[in-house]
Short mmCIF file of C-alpha atoms and ligand atoms in Angstrom, two decimals:
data_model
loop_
_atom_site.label_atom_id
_atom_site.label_comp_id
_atom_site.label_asym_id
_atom_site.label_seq_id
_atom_site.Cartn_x
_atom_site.Cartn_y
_atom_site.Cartn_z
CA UNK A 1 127.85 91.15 129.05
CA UNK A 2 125.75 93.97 127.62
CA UNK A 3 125.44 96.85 129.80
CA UNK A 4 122.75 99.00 130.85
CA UNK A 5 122.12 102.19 132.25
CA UNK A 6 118.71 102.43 133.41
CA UNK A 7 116.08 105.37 133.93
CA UNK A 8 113.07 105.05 135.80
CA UNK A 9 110.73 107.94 135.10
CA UNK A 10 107.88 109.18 137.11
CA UNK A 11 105.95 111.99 135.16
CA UNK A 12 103.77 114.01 137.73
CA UNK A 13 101.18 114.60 135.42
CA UNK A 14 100.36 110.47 135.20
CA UNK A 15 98.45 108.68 137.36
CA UNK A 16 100.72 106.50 139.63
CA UNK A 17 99.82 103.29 141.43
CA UNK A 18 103.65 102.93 142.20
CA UNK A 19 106.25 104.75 144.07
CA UNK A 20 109.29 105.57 142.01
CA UNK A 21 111.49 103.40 144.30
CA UNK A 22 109.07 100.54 143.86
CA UNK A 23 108.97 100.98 139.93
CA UNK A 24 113.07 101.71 139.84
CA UNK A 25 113.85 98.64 141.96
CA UNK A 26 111.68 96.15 139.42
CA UNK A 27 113.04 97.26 136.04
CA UNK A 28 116.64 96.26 137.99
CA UNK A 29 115.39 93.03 138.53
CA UNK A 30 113.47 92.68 135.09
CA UNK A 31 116.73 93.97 133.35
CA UNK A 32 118.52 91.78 135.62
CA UNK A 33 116.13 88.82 133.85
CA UNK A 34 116.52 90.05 130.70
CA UNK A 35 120.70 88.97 131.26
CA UNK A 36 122.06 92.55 131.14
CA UNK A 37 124.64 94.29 133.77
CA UNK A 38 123.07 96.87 135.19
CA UNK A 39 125.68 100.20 135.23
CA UNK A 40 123.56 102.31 137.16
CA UNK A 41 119.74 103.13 137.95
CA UNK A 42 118.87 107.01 137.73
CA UNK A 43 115.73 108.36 139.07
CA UNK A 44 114.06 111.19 136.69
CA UNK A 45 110.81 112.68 137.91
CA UNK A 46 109.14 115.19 135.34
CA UNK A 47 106.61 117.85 135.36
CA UNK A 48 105.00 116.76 131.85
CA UNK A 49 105.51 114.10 129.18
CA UNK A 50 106.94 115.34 125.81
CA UNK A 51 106.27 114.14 122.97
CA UNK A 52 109.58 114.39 121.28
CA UNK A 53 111.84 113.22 123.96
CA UNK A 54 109.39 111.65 126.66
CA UNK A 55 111.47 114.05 129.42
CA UNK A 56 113.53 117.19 128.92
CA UNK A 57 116.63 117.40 126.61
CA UNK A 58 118.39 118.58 129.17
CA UNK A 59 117.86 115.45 131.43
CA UNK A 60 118.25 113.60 127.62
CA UNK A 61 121.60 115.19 127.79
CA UNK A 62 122.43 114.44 131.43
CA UNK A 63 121.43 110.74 129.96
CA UNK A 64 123.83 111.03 127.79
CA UNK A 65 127.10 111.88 129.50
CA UNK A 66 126.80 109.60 131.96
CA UNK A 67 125.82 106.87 129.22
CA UNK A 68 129.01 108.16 127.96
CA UNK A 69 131.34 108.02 130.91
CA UNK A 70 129.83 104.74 131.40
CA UNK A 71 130.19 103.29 128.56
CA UNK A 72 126.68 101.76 128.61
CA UNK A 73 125.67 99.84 125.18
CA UNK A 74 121.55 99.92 126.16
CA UNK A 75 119.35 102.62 128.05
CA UNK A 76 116.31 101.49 129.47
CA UNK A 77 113.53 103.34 130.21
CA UNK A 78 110.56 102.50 132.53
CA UNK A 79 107.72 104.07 130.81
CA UNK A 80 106.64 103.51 126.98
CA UNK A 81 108.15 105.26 124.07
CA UNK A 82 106.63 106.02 121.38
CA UNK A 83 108.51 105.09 117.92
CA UNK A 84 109.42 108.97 117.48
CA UNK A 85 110.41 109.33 121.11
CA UNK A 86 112.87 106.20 120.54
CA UNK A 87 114.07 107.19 117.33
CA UNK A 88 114.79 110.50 118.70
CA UNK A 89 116.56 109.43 122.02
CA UNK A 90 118.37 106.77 119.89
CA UNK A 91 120.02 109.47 117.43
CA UNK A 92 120.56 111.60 120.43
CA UNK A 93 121.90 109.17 122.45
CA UNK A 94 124.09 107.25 120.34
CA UNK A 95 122.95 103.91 121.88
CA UNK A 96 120.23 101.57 121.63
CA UNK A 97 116.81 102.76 123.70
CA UNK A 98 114.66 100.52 124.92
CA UNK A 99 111.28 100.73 126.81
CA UNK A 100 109.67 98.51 129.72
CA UNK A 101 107.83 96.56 127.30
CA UNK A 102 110.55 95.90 124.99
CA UNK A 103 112.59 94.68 128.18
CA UNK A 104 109.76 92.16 128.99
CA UNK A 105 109.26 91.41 125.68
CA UNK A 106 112.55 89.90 125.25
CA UNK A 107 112.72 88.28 128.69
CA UNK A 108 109.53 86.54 127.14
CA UNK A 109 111.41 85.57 123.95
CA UNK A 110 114.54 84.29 125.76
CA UNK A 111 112.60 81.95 127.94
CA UNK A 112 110.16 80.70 125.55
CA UNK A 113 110.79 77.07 124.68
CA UNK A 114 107.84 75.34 123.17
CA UNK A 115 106.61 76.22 119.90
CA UNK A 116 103.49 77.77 121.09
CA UNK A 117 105.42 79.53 123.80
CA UNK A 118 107.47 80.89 120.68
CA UNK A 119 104.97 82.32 118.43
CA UNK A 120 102.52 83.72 121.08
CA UNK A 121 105.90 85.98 121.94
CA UNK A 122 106.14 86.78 118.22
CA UNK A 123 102.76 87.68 117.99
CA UNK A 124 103.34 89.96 121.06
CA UNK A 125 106.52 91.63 119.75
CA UNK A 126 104.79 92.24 116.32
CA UNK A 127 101.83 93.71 117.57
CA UNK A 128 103.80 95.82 119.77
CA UNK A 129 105.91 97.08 117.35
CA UNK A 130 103.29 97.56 114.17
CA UNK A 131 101.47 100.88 115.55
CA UNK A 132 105.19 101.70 116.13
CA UNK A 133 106.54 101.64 112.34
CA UNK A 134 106.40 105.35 110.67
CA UNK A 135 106.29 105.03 106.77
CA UNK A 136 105.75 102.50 104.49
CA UNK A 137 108.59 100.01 105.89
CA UNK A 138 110.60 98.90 108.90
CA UNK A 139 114.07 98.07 109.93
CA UNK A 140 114.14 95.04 110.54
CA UNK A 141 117.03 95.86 113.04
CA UNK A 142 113.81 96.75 115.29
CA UNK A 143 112.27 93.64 115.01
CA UNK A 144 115.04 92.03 116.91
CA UNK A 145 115.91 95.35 118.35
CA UNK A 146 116.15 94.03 121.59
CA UNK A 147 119.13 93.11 124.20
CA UNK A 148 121.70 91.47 122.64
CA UNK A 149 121.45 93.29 119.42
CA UNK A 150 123.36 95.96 117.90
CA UNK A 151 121.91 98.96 118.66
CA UNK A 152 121.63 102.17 115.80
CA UNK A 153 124.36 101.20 113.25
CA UNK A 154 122.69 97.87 112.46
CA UNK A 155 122.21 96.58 109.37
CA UNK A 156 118.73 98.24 108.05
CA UNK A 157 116.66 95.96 106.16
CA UNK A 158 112.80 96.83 105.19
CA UNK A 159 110.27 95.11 105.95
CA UNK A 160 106.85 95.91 104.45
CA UNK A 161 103.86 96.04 107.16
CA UNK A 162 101.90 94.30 105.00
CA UNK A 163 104.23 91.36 105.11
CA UNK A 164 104.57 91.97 109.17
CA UNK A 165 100.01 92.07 108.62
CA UNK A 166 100.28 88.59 107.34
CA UNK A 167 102.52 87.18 109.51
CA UNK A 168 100.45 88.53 112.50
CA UNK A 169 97.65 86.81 110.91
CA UNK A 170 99.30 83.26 110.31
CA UNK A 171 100.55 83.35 114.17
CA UNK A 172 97.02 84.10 114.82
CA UNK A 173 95.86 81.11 113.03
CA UNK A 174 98.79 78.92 114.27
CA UNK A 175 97.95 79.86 118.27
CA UNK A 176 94.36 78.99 117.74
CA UNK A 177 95.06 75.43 116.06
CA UNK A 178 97.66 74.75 119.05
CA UNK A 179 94.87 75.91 121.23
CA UNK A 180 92.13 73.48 119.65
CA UNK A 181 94.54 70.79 120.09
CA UNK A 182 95.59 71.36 123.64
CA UNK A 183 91.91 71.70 124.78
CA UNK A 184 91.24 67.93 123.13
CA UNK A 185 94.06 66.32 125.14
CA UNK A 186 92.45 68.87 127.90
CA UNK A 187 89.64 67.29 127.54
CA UNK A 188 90.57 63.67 127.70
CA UNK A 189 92.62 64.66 130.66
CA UNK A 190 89.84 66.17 132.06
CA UNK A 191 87.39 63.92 130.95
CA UNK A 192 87.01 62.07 134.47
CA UNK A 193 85.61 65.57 135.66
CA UNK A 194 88.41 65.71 138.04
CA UNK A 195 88.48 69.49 139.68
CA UNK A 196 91.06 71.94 138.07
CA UNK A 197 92.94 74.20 140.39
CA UNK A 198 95.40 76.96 139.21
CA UNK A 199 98.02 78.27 140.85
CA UNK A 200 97.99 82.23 140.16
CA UNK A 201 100.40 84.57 140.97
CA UNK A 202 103.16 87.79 139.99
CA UNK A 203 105.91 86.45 138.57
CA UNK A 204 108.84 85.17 141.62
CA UNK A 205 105.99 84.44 144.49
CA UNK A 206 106.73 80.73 144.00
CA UNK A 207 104.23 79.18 142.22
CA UNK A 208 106.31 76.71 140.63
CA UNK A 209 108.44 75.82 143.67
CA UNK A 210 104.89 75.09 145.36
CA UNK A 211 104.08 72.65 142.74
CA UNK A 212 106.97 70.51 143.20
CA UNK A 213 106.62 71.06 146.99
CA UNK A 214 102.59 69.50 146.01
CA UNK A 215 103.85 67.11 143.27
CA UNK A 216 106.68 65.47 141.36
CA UNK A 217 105.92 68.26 138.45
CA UNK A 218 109.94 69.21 138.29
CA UNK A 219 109.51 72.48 137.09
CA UNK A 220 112.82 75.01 136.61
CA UNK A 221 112.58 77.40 139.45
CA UNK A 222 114.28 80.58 139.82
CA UNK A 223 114.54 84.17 141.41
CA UNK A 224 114.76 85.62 137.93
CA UNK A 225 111.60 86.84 136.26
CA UNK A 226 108.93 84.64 133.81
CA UNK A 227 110.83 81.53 134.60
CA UNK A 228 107.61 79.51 134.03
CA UNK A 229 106.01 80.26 130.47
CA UNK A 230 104.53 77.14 129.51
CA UNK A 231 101.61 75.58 131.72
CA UNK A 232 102.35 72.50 133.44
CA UNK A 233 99.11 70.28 134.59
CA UNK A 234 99.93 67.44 137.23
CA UNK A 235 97.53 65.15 139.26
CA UNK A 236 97.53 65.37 143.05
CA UNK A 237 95.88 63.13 145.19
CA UNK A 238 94.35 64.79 148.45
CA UNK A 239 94.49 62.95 151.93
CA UNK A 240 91.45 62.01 151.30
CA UNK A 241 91.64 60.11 148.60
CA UNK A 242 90.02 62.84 146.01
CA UNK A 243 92.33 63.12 142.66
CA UNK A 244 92.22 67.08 141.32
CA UNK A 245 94.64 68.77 138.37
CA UNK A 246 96.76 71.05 139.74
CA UNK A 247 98.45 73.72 136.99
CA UNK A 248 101.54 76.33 136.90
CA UNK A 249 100.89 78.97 134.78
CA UNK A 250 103.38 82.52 133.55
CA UNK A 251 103.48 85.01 136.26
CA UNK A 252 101.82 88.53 136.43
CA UNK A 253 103.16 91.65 136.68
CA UNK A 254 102.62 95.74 137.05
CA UNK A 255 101.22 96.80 133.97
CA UNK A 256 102.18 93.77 131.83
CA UNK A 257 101.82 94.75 128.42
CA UNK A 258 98.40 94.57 127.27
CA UNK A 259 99.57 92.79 124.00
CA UNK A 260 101.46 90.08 125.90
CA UNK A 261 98.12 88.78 127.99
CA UNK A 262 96.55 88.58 124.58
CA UNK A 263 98.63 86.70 123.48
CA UNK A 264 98.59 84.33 126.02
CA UNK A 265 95.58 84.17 126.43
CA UNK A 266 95.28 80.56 124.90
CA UNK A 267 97.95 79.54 127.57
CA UNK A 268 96.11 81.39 129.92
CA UNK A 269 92.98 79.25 129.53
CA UNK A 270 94.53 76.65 132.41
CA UNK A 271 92.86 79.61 134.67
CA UNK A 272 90.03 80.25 132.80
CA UNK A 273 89.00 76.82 133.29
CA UNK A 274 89.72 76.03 136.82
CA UNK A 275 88.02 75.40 139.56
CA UNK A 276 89.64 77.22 142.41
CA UNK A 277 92.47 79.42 141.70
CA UNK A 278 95.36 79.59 144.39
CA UNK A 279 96.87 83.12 144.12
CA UNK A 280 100.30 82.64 145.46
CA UNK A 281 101.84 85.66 147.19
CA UNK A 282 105.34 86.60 148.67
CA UNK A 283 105.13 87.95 151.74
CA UNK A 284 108.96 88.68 152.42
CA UNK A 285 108.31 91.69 149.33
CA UNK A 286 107.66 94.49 150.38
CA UNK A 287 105.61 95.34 147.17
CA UNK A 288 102.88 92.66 148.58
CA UNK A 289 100.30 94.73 148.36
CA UNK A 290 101.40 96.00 144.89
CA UNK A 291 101.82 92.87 143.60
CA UNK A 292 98.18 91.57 144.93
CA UNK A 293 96.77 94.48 143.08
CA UNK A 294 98.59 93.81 140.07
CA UNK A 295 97.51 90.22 140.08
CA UNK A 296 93.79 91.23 140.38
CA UNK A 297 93.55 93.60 137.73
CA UNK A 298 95.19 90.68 135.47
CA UNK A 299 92.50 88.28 136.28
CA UNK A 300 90.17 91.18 136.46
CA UNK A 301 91.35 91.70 132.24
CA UNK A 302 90.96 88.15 132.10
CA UNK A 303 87.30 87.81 133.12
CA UNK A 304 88.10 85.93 136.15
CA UNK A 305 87.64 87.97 139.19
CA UNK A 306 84.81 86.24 140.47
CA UNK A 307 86.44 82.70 140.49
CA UNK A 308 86.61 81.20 144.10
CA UNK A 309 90.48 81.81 145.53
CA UNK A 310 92.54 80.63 148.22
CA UNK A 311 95.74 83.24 149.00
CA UNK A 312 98.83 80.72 149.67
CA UNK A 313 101.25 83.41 151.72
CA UNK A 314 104.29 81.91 150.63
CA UNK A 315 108.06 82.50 151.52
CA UNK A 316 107.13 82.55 155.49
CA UNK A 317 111.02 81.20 156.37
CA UNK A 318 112.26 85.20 155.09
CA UNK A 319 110.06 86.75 157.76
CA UNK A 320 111.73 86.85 161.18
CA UNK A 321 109.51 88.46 163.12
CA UNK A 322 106.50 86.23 162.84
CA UNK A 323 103.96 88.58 164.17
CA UNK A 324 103.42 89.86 161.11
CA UNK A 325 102.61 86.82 159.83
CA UNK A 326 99.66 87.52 161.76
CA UNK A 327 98.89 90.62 159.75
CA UNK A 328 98.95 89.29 156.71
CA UNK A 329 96.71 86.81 157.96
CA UNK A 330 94.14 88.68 158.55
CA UNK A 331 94.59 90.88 155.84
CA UNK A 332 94.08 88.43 153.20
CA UNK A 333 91.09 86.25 153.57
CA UNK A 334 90.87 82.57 152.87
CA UNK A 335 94.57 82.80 153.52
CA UNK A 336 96.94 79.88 154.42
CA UNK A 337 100.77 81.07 155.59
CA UNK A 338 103.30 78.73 154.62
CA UNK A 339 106.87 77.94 152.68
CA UNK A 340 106.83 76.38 149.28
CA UNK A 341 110.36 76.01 149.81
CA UNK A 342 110.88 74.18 153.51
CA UNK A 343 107.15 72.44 153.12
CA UNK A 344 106.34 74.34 156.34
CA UNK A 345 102.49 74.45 156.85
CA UNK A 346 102.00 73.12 152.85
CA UNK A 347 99.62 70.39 154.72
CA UNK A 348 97.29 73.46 155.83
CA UNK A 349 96.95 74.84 152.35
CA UNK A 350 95.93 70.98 151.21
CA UNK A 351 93.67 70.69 154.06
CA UNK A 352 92.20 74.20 152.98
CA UNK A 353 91.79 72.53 149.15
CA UNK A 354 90.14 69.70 150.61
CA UNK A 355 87.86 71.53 152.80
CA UNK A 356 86.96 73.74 149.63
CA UNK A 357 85.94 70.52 147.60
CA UNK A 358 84.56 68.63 150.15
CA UNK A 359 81.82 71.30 150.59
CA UNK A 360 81.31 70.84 146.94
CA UNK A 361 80.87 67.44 147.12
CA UNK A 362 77.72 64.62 148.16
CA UNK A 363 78.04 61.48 149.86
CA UNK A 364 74.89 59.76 148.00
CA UNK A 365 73.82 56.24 148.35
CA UNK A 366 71.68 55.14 144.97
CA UNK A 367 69.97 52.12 143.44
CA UNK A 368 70.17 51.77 140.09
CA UNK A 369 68.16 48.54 138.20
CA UNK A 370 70.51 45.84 136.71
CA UNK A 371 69.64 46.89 133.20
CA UNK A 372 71.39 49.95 133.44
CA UNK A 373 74.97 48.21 134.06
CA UNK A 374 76.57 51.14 131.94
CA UNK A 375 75.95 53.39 134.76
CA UNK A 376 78.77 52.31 137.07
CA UNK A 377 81.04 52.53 134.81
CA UNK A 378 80.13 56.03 134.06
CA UNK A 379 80.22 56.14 138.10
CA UNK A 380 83.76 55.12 138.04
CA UNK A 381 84.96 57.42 135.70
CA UNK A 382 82.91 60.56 136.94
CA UNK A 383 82.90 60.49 140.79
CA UNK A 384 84.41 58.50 143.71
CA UNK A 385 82.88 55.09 144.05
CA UNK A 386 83.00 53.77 147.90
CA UNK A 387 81.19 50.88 147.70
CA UNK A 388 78.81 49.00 145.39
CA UNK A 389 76.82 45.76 146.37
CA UNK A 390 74.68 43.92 143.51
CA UNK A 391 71.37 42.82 145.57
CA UNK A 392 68.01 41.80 144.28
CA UNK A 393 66.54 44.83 143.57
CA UNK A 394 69.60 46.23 141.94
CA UNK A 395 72.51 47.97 142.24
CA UNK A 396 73.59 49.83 145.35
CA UNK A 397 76.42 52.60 144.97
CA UNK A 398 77.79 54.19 147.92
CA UNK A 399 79.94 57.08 146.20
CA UNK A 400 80.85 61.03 146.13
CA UNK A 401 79.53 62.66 143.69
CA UNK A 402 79.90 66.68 142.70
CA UNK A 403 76.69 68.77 143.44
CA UNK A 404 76.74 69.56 139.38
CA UNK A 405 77.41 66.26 138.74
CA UNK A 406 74.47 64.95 140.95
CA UNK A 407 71.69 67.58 139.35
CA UNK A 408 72.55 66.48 135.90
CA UNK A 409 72.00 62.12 137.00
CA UNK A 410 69.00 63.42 139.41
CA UNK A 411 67.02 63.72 135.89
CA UNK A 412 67.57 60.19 135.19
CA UNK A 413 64.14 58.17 136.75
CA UNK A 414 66.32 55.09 136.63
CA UNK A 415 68.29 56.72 139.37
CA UNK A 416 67.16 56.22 142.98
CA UNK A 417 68.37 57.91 145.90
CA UNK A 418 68.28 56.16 149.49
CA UNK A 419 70.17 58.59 151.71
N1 GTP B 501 112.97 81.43 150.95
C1 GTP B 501 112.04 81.01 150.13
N2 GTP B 501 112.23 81.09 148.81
C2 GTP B 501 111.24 80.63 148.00
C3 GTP B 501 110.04 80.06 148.50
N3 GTP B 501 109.27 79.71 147.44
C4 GTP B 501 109.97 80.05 146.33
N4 GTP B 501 111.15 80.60 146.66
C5 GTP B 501 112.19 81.10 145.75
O1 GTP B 501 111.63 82.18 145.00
C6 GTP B 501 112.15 82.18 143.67
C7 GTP B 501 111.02 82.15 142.67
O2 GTP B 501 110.37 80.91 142.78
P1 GTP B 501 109.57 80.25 141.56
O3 GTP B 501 108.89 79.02 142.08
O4 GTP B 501 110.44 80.10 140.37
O5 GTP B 501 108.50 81.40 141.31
P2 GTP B 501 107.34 81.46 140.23
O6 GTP B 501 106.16 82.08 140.90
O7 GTP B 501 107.11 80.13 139.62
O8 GTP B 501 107.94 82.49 139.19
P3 GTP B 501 107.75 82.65 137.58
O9 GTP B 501 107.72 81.31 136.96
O10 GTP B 501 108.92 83.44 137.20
O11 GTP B 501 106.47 83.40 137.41
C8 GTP B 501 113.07 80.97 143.58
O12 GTP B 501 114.39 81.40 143.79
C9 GTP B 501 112.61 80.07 144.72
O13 GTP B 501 113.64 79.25 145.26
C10 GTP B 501 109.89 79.97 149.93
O14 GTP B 501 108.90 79.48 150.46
N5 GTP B 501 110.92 80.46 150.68
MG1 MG B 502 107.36 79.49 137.72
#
């Protein structure tokens, strides 16, 4: 196993949303993801970025012994390096330097498994590393330059940007055909109007173990980071009767790396599109209130801020004194407590769903003349049909219809509404 020293950095002169512990005790569990033993975990704080070395040398040195007494194959840093502050702690160092982003970068690329899952990482890693290349070419050593490669004495192979350009440009075009094609079978999917509802969340709160706590959706669960990459859409019927779409999507996190939401942005449109999101928390980290933040400036990037939410407090079998539960309770609003994993209290957060469509829904009885026969089919297929009764005069449809639904039909004079 490859092993790691790693160095959280806190430079005074930034502007920090995180304490050092906070930020030193999730690059263990990203590297931890990423499949690497982790040696040790050093703390450097530092008056002032440089631009050579990102810190001092003399803490670059410090580095370097105990890399050295360690015998530690990768360094990982917690803030960004520039290329010339990795080349230059690479040739000091002797081993391969990585950064945070490079770290989740390649926990991206070992977990993604469908095609689209594969080239929206590419087309992450590429457009991180472009702005990155000095000179005309590349190593290709850095394209890959990940864990599990060699490190400095690779094999150097260049690459011309131009050729990296066009390849950026073809996963562009690639992403966007995928994404045409997903929103057709979206759309057939979705084409009985049922109501979309996305479960949101930082990556680990249990968004996936929810889902197959709601559903028979099967999804690979785990307490390592990004386990979910791929969205997963399943039907769920609610107690009363009402079908919706539930979806898993990939987790948030701190400061993910602007180029990765771009890219998945296409996968990303599962939460664009719903309804009602469900932001999934875990309320036995302490980083809660980090990790709520972090989740609202993603949506916040995304454009979605304003979409109606539900907080599902998940992981309430980890918190033994329960008062607290309390507190978080009536911290977060429109909050249900519960345990994706036991099933404790899951009924209240489908009771809360229900109650959030019900209000959005009419209980309509409407006569409709015999001529227009069409229209209960389209009834069938685009709201909840209770009870229809052919009389005389026409057709009479007891059903529930959505309030968008009903102003679109309430244009139609054929239309009649008794009650
Ligand atoms: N004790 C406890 N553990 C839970 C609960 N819900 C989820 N977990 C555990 O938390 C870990 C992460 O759960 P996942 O469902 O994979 O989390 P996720 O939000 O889908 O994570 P990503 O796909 O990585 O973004 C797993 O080890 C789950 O077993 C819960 O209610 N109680
Ligand atoms: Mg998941």
């Amino acid at each position: 196993m490859e092993k790691a020293l790693l160095v959280s950095i806190q430079i005074k002169t930034d502007k920090h949303h995180w304490r050092i512990e906070d930020i030193s005790s999730e690059l263990e569990e990203l590297a931890v993801s990423a499949g690497v033993e982790v040696a040790d975990n050093i703390i450097c704080i530092c008056e002032k970025a440089t631009a050579n070395y990102l810190i001092g040398k003399g803490k670059v040195e410090e580095i370097g012994l105990i890399a050295a007494e360690e015998n530690i194959d990768t360094i990982i840093f917690s803030h960004d390096l520039s290329g010339t502050q990795q080349r230059n702690l690479e040739d000091t160092l002797g081993r391969k330097t990585i950064d945070r982003t490079q770290l989740i970068l390649d926990i991206f690329s070992r977990r993604a498994k469908s095609p689209e899952g594969k080239m929206q990482v590419e087309l992450a890693l590429l457009e991180y590393l472009l702005p990155r290349l000095t000179g005309k070419g590349v190593m290709l050593s850095r394209l890959g330059g990940g864990i599990g490669t060699r490190g400095p004495g690779e094999t150097k192979l260049e690459v011309d940007r131009r050729q990296i350009r066009r390849r950026i440009d073809k996963l562009k075009t690639d992403i966007e055909a995928f994404r045409l094609h997903r929103l057709t079978t979206h759309k057939k999917r979705r084409g009985n109007n049922l109501p979309l509802v996305a479960l949101v969340g930082y990556t680990s709160a249990g968004k996936s173990t929810l889902l197959n706590r709601l559903t028979d959706a099967g999804q690979t669960t785990s307490e390592k980071l990004f386990t979910t990459l791929d969205p997963l859409s399943k039907n769920l019927k609610l107690p009363n009767g009402q079908d919706i779409i539930i979806s898993d999507t990939v987790g948030f996190l701190h400061e993910l790396p602007h180029h990765l939401i771009e890219a998945f942005k296409a996968t990303l449109e599962e939460v664009s599109d719903a309804d009602l999101l469900i932001h999934v928390l875990d309320v036995s980290d302490q980083r809660i209130h980090q990790h709520n933040q972090a989740v609202q400036s993603v949506l916040d990037e995304l454009g979605l801020k304003d979409k109606p939410i539900l907080a599902a407090l998940n992981k309430m079998d980890l918190i033994a004194d329960r008062s607290w539960l309390e507190v978080y309770k009536n911290e977060f609003k429109d909050s249900v407590i519960l345990s994706a994993k036991s099933g404790e209290n899951v009924d209240a957060l489908i009771e809360s769903i229900q109650r959030y469509f019900s209000g959005l829904m009419l209980n309509l009885k409407i006569i409709i003349p015999h001529s227009r026969m069409e229209l209960v089919d389209f009834f069938y297929r685009q709201a909840k049909v209770d009870k229809i009764d052919y009389l005389q005069e026409g057709i009479r449809i007891s059903l529930r219809i959505s309030r968008e639904l009903f102003s679109k039909i309430s244009k139609d004079r054929d239309i009649k509404v008794i009650c």
